[in-house]
mmCIF file of C-alpha atoms in Angstrom:
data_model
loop_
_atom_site.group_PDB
_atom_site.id
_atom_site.type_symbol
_atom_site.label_atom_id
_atom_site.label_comp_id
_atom_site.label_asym_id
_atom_site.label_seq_id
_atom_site.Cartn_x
_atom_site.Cartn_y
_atom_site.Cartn_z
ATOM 1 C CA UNK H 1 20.299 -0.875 -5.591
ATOM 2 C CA UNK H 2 20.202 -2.452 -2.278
ATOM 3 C CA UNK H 3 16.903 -2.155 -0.470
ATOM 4 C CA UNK H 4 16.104 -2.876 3.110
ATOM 5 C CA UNK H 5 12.895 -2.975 5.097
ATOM 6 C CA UNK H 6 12.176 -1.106 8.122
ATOM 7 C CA UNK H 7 8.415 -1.242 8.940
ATOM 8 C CA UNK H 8 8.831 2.401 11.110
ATOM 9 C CA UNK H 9 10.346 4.369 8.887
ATOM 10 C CA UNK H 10 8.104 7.124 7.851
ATOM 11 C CA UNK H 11 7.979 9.223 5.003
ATOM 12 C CA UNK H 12 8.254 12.289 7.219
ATOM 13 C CA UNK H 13 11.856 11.057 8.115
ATOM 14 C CA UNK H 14 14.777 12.988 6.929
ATOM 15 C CA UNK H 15 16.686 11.005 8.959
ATOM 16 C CA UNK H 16 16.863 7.230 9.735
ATOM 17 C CA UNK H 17 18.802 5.141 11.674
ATOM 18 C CA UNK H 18 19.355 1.450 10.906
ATOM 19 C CA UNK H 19 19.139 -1.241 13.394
ATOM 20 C CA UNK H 20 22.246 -2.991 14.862
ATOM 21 C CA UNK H 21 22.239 -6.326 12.786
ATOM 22 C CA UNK H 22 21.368 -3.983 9.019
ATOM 23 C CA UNK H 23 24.187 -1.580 9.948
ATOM 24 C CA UNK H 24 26.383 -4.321 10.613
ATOM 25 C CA UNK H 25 25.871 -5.957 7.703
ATOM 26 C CA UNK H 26 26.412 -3.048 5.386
ATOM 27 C CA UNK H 27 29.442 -1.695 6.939
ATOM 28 C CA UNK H 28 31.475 -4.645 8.066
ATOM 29 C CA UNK H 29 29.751 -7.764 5.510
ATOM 30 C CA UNK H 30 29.313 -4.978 2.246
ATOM 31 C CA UNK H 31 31.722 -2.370 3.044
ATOM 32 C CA UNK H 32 29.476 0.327 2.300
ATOM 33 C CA UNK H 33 30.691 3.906 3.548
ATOM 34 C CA UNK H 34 29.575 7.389 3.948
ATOM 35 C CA UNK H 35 27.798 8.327 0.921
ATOM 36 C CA UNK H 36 26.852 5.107 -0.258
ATOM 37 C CA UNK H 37 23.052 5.051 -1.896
ATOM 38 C CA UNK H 38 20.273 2.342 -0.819
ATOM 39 C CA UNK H 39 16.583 2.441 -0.217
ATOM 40 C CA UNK H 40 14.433 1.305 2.841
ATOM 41 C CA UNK H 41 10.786 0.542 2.323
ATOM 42 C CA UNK H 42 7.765 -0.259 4.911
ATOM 43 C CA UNK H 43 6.321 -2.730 3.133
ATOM 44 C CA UNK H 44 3.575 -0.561 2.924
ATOM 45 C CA UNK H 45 4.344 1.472 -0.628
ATOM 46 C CA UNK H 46 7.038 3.530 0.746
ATOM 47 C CA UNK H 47 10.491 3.934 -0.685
ATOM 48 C CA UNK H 48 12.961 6.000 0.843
ATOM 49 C CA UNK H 49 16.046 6.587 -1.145
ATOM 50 C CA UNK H 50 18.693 7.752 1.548
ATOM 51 C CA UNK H 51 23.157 8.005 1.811
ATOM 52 C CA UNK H 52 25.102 6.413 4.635
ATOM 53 C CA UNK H 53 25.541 9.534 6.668
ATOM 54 C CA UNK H 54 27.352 8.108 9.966
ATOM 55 C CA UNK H 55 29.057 5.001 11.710
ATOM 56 C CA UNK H 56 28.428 5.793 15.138
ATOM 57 C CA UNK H 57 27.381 3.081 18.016
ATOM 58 C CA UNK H 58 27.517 0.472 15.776
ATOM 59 C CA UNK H 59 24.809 1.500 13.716
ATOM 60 C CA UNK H 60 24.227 3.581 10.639
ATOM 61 C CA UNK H 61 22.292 6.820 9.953
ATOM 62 C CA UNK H 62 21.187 7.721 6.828
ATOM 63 C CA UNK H 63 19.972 11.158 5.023
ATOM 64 C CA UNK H 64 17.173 11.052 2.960
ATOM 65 C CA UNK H 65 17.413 12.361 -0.573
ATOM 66 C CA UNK H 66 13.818 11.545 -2.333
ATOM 67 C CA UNK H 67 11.071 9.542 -1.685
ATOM 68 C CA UNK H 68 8.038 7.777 -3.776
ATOM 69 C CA UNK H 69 4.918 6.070 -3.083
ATOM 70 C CA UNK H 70 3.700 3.348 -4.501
ATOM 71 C CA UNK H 71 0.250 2.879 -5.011
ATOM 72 C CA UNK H 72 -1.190 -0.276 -4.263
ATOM 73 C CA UNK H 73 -2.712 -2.823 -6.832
ATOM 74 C CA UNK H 74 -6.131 -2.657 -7.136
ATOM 75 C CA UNK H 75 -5.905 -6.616 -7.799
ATOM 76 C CA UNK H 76 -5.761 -7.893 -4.420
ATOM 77 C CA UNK H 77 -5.477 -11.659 -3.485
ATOM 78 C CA UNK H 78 -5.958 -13.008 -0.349
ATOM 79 C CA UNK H 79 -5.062 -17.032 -0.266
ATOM 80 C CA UNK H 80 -6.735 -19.062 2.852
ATOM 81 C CA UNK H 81 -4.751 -22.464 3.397
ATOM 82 C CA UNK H 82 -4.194 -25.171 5.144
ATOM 83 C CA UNK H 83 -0.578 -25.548 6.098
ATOM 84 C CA UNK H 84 1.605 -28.305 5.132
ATOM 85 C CA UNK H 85 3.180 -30.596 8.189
ATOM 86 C CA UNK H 86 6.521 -29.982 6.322
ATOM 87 C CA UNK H 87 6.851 -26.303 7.273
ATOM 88 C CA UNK H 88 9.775 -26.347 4.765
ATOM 89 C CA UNK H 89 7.186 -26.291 2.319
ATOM 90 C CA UNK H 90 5.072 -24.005 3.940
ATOM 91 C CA UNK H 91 8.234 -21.779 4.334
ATOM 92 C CA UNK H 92 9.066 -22.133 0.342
ATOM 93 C CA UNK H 93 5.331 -20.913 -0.490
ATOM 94 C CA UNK H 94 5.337 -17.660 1.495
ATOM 95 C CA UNK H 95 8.723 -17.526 -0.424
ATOM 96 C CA UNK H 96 7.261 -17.113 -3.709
ATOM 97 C CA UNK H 97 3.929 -15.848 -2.903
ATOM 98 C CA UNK H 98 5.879 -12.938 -1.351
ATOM 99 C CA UNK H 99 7.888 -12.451 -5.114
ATOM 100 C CA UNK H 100 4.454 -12.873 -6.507
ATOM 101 C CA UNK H 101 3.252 -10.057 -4.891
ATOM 102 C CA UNK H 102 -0.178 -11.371 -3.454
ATOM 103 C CA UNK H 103 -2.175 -9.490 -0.584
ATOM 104 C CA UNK H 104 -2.500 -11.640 2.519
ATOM 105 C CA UNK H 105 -2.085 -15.418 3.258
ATOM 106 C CA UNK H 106 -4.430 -16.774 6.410
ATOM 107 C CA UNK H 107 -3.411 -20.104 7.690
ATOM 108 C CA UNK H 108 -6.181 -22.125 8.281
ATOM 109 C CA UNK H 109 -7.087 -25.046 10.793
ATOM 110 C CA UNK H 110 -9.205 -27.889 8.962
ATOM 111 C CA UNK H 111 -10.102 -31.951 10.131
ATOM 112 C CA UNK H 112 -7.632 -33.128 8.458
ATOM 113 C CA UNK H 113 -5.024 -30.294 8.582
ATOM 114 C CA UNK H 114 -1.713 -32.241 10.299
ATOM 115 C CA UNK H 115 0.410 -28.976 11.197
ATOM 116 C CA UNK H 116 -1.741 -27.626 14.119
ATOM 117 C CA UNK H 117 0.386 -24.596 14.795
ATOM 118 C CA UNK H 118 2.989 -21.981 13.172
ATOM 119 C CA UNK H 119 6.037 -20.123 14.239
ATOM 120 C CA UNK H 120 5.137 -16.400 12.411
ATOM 121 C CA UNK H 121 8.134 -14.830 13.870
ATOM 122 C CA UNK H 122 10.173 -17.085 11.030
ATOM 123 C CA UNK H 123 7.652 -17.051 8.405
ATOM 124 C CA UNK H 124 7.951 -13.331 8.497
ATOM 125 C CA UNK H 125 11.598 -13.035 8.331
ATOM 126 C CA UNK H 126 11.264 -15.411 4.410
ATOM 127 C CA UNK H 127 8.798 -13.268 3.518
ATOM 128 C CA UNK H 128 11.193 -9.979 4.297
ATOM 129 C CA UNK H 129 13.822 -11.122 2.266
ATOM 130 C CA UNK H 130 11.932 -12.311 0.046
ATOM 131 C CA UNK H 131 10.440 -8.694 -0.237
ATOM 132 C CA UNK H 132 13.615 -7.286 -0.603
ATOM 133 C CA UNK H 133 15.211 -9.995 -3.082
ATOM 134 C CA UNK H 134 12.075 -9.163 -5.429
ATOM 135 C CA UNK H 135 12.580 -5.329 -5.149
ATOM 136 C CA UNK H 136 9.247 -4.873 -3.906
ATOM 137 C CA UNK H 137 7.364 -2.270 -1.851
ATOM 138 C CA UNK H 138 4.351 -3.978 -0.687
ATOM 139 C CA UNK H 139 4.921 -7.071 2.054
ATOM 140 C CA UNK H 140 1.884 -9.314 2.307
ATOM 141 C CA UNK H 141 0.334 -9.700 5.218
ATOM 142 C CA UNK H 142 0.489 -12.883 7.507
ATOM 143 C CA UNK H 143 -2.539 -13.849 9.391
ATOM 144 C CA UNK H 144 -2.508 -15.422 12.468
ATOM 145 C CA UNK H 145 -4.176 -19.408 12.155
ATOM 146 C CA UNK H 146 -7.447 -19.964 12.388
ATOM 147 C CA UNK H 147 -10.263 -22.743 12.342
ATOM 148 C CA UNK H 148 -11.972 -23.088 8.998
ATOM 149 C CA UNK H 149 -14.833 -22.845 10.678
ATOM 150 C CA UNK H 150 -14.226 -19.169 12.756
ATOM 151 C CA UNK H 151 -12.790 -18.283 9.382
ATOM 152 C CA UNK H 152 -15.876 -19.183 7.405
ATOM 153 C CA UNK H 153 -18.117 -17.325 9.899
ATOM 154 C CA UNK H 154 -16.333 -14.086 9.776
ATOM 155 C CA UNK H 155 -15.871 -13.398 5.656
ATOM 156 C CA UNK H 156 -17.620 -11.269 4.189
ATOM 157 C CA UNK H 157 -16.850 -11.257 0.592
ATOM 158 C CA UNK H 158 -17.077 -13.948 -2.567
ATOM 159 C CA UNK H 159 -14.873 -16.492 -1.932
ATOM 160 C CA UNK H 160 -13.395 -19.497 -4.222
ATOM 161 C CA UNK H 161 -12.565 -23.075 -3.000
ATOM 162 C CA UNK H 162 -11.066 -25.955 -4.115
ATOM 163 C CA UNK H 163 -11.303 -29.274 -3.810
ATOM 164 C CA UNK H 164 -11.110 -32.322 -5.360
ATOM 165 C CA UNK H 165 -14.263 -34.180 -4.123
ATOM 166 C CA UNK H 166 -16.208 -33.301 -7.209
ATOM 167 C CA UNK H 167 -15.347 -34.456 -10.914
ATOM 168 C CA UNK H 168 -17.776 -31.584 -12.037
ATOM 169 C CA UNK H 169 -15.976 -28.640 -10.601
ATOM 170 C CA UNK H 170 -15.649 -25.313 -12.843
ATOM 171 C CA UNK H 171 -11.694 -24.418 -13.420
ATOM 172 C CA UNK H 172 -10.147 -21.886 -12.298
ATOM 173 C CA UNK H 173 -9.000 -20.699 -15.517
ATOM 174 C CA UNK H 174 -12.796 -20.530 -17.194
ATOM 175 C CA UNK H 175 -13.767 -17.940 -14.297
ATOM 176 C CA UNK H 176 -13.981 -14.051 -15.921
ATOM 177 C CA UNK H 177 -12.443 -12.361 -12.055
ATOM 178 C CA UNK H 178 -14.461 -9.206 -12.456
ATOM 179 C CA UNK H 179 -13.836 -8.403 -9.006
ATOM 180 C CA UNK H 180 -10.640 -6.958 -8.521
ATOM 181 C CA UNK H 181 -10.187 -8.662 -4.839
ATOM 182 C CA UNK H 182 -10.368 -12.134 -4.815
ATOM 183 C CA UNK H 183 -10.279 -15.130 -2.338
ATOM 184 C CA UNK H 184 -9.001 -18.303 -2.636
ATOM 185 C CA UNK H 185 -9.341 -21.316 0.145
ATOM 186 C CA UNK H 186 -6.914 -24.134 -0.175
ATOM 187 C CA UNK H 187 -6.887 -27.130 1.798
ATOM 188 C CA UNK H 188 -4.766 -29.725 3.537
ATOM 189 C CA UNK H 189 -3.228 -32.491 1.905
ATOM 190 C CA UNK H 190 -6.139 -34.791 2.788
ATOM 191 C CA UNK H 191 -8.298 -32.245 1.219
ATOM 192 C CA UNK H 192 -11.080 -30.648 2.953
ATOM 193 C CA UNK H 193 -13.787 -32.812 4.910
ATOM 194 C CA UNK H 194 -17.358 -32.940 3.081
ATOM 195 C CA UNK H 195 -18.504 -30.576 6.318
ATOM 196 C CA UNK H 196 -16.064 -28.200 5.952
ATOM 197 C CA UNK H 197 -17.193 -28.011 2.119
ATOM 198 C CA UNK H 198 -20.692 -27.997 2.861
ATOM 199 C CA UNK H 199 -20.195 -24.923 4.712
ATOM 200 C CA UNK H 200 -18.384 -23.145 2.463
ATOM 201 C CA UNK H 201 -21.243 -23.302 0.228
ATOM 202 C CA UNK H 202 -24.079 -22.791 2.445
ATOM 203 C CA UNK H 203 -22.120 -19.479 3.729
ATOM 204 C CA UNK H 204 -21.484 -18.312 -0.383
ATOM 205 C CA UNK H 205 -18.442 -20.039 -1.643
ATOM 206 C CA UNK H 206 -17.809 -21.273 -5.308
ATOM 207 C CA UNK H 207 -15.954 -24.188 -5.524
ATOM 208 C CA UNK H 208 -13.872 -24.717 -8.010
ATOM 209 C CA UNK H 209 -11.049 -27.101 -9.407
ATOM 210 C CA UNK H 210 -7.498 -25.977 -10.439
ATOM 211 C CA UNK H 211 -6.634 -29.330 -13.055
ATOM 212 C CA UNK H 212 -6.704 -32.558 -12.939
ATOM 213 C CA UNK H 213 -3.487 -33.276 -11.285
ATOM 214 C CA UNK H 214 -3.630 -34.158 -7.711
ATOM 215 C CA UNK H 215 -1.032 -31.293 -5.827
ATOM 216 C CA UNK H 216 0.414 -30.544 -2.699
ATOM 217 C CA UNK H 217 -1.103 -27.866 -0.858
ATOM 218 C CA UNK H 218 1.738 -25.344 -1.405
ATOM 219 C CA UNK H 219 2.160 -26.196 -4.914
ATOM 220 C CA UNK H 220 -1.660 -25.507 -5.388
ATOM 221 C CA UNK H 221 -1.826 -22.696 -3.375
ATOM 222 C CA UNK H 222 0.755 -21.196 -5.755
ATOM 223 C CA UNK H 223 -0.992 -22.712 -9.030
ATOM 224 C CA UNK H 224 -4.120 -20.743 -8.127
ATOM 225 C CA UNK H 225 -2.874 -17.659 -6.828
ATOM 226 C CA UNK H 226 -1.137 -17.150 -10.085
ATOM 227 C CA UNK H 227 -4.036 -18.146 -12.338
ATOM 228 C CA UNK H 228 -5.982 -15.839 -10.724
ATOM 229 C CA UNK H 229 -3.305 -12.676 -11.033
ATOM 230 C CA UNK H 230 -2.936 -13.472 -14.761
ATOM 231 C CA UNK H 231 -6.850 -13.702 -14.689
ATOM 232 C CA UNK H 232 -7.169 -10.516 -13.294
ATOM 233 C CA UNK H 233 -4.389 -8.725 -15.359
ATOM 234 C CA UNK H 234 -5.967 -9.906 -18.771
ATOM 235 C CA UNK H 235 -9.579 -8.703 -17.362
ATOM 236 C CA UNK H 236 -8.291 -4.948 -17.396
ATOM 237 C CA UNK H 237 -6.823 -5.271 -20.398
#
């Protein structure tokens, strides 16, 4: 089953019609014609299951037959993180983290954070076809950057972060993630500055370790977002 992603179609919609560049790839790329079977999603839980309709203006319409939707996980995981100055990397995390199925991903600002700035537009294009690759409903959501600092002063929740300044750090893996929404702050490759750790503490943070192995920011950003979904999983068991 093909599925697409269309972040205004409704579930009201007995009708929809694709944009110019989706239209043109099914009918002239895939061949697809009238009464051919796919599914469009919002990202937000929604799948439509529609049938080609119409060719007309260079763009297809399609007739709804059902609908479901999805109901959210009640694990959520929101990863805070320092980009890496290869955004090739950065591009390749959002990759998987989109297949993984996490919440949101902010992109944070720290001293010794190299890539100063992000493209989103991009970043939200991998993460689309990603979506769709995965056969998923839910798209995570992309944050624009901000400081660590900003950041710091405007959570709210329990947060996790990790760092590699302390040998006596608790792992990952030995925390019990009652909570079912968790956060996760990741830093650059220089690792956060002892200020920026400081803070996090003073303002509630845990910090934590995720192994002894020194990793690249995406690769640990990763690493922890997945200990903590199979943490969470095995909790509500």
């Amino acid at each position: 089953m093909i599925l697409l992603y269309d972040k205004n179609i409704s579930k009201n919609s007995l009708n929809h019609e694709l944009n110019i560049e989706q239209s043109h790839h099914l009918h002239n790329v895939l061949r697809k014609r009238k009464g051919f079977e796919l599914t469009v999603t919002d990202g937000n839980g929604l799948e439509w299951l529609g049938e080609i309709n119409s060719f007309k203006n260079k763009k297809i319409e399609l007739k709804k037959i059902n609908l479901k939707i999805h109901e959210n996980s009640k694990n959520k995981i929101h990863l805070v993180i320092a980009p890496a100055k290869n955004i090739k990397r950065m591009e390749w995390m959002l990759e998987k983290l989109t297949e993984m199925g996490i919440t949101s991903i902010t992109p944070i600002l720290c001293d010794h954070s190299e890539r100063k700035s992000l493209k989103t537009e991009r970043l939200k294009k991998i993460m689309i076809s990603a979506l769709k690759q995965s056969k998923q409903f839910f798209l995570p959501e992309l944050n624009p950057m901000i400081s660590f600092e900003n950041y710091i002063e405007e959570i709210k929740n329990q947060f996790y972060i990790a760092h590699c300044m302390d040998e006596n750090l608790k792992n990952l893996f030995e925390i019990n993630f009652k909570n079912t929404e968790n956060t996760i702050l990741i830093g650059p490759e220089g690792d956060f500055s002892e200020k920026e750790i400081k803070l996090s503490i003073n303002s509630g943070g845990i910090p934590v370790s995720i192994g002894d192995n020194i990793l690249r920011t995406e690769t640990a950003g990763i690493i922890a977002c997945n200990i903590i979904s199979v943490k969470q999983q095995l909790e509500n068991i």
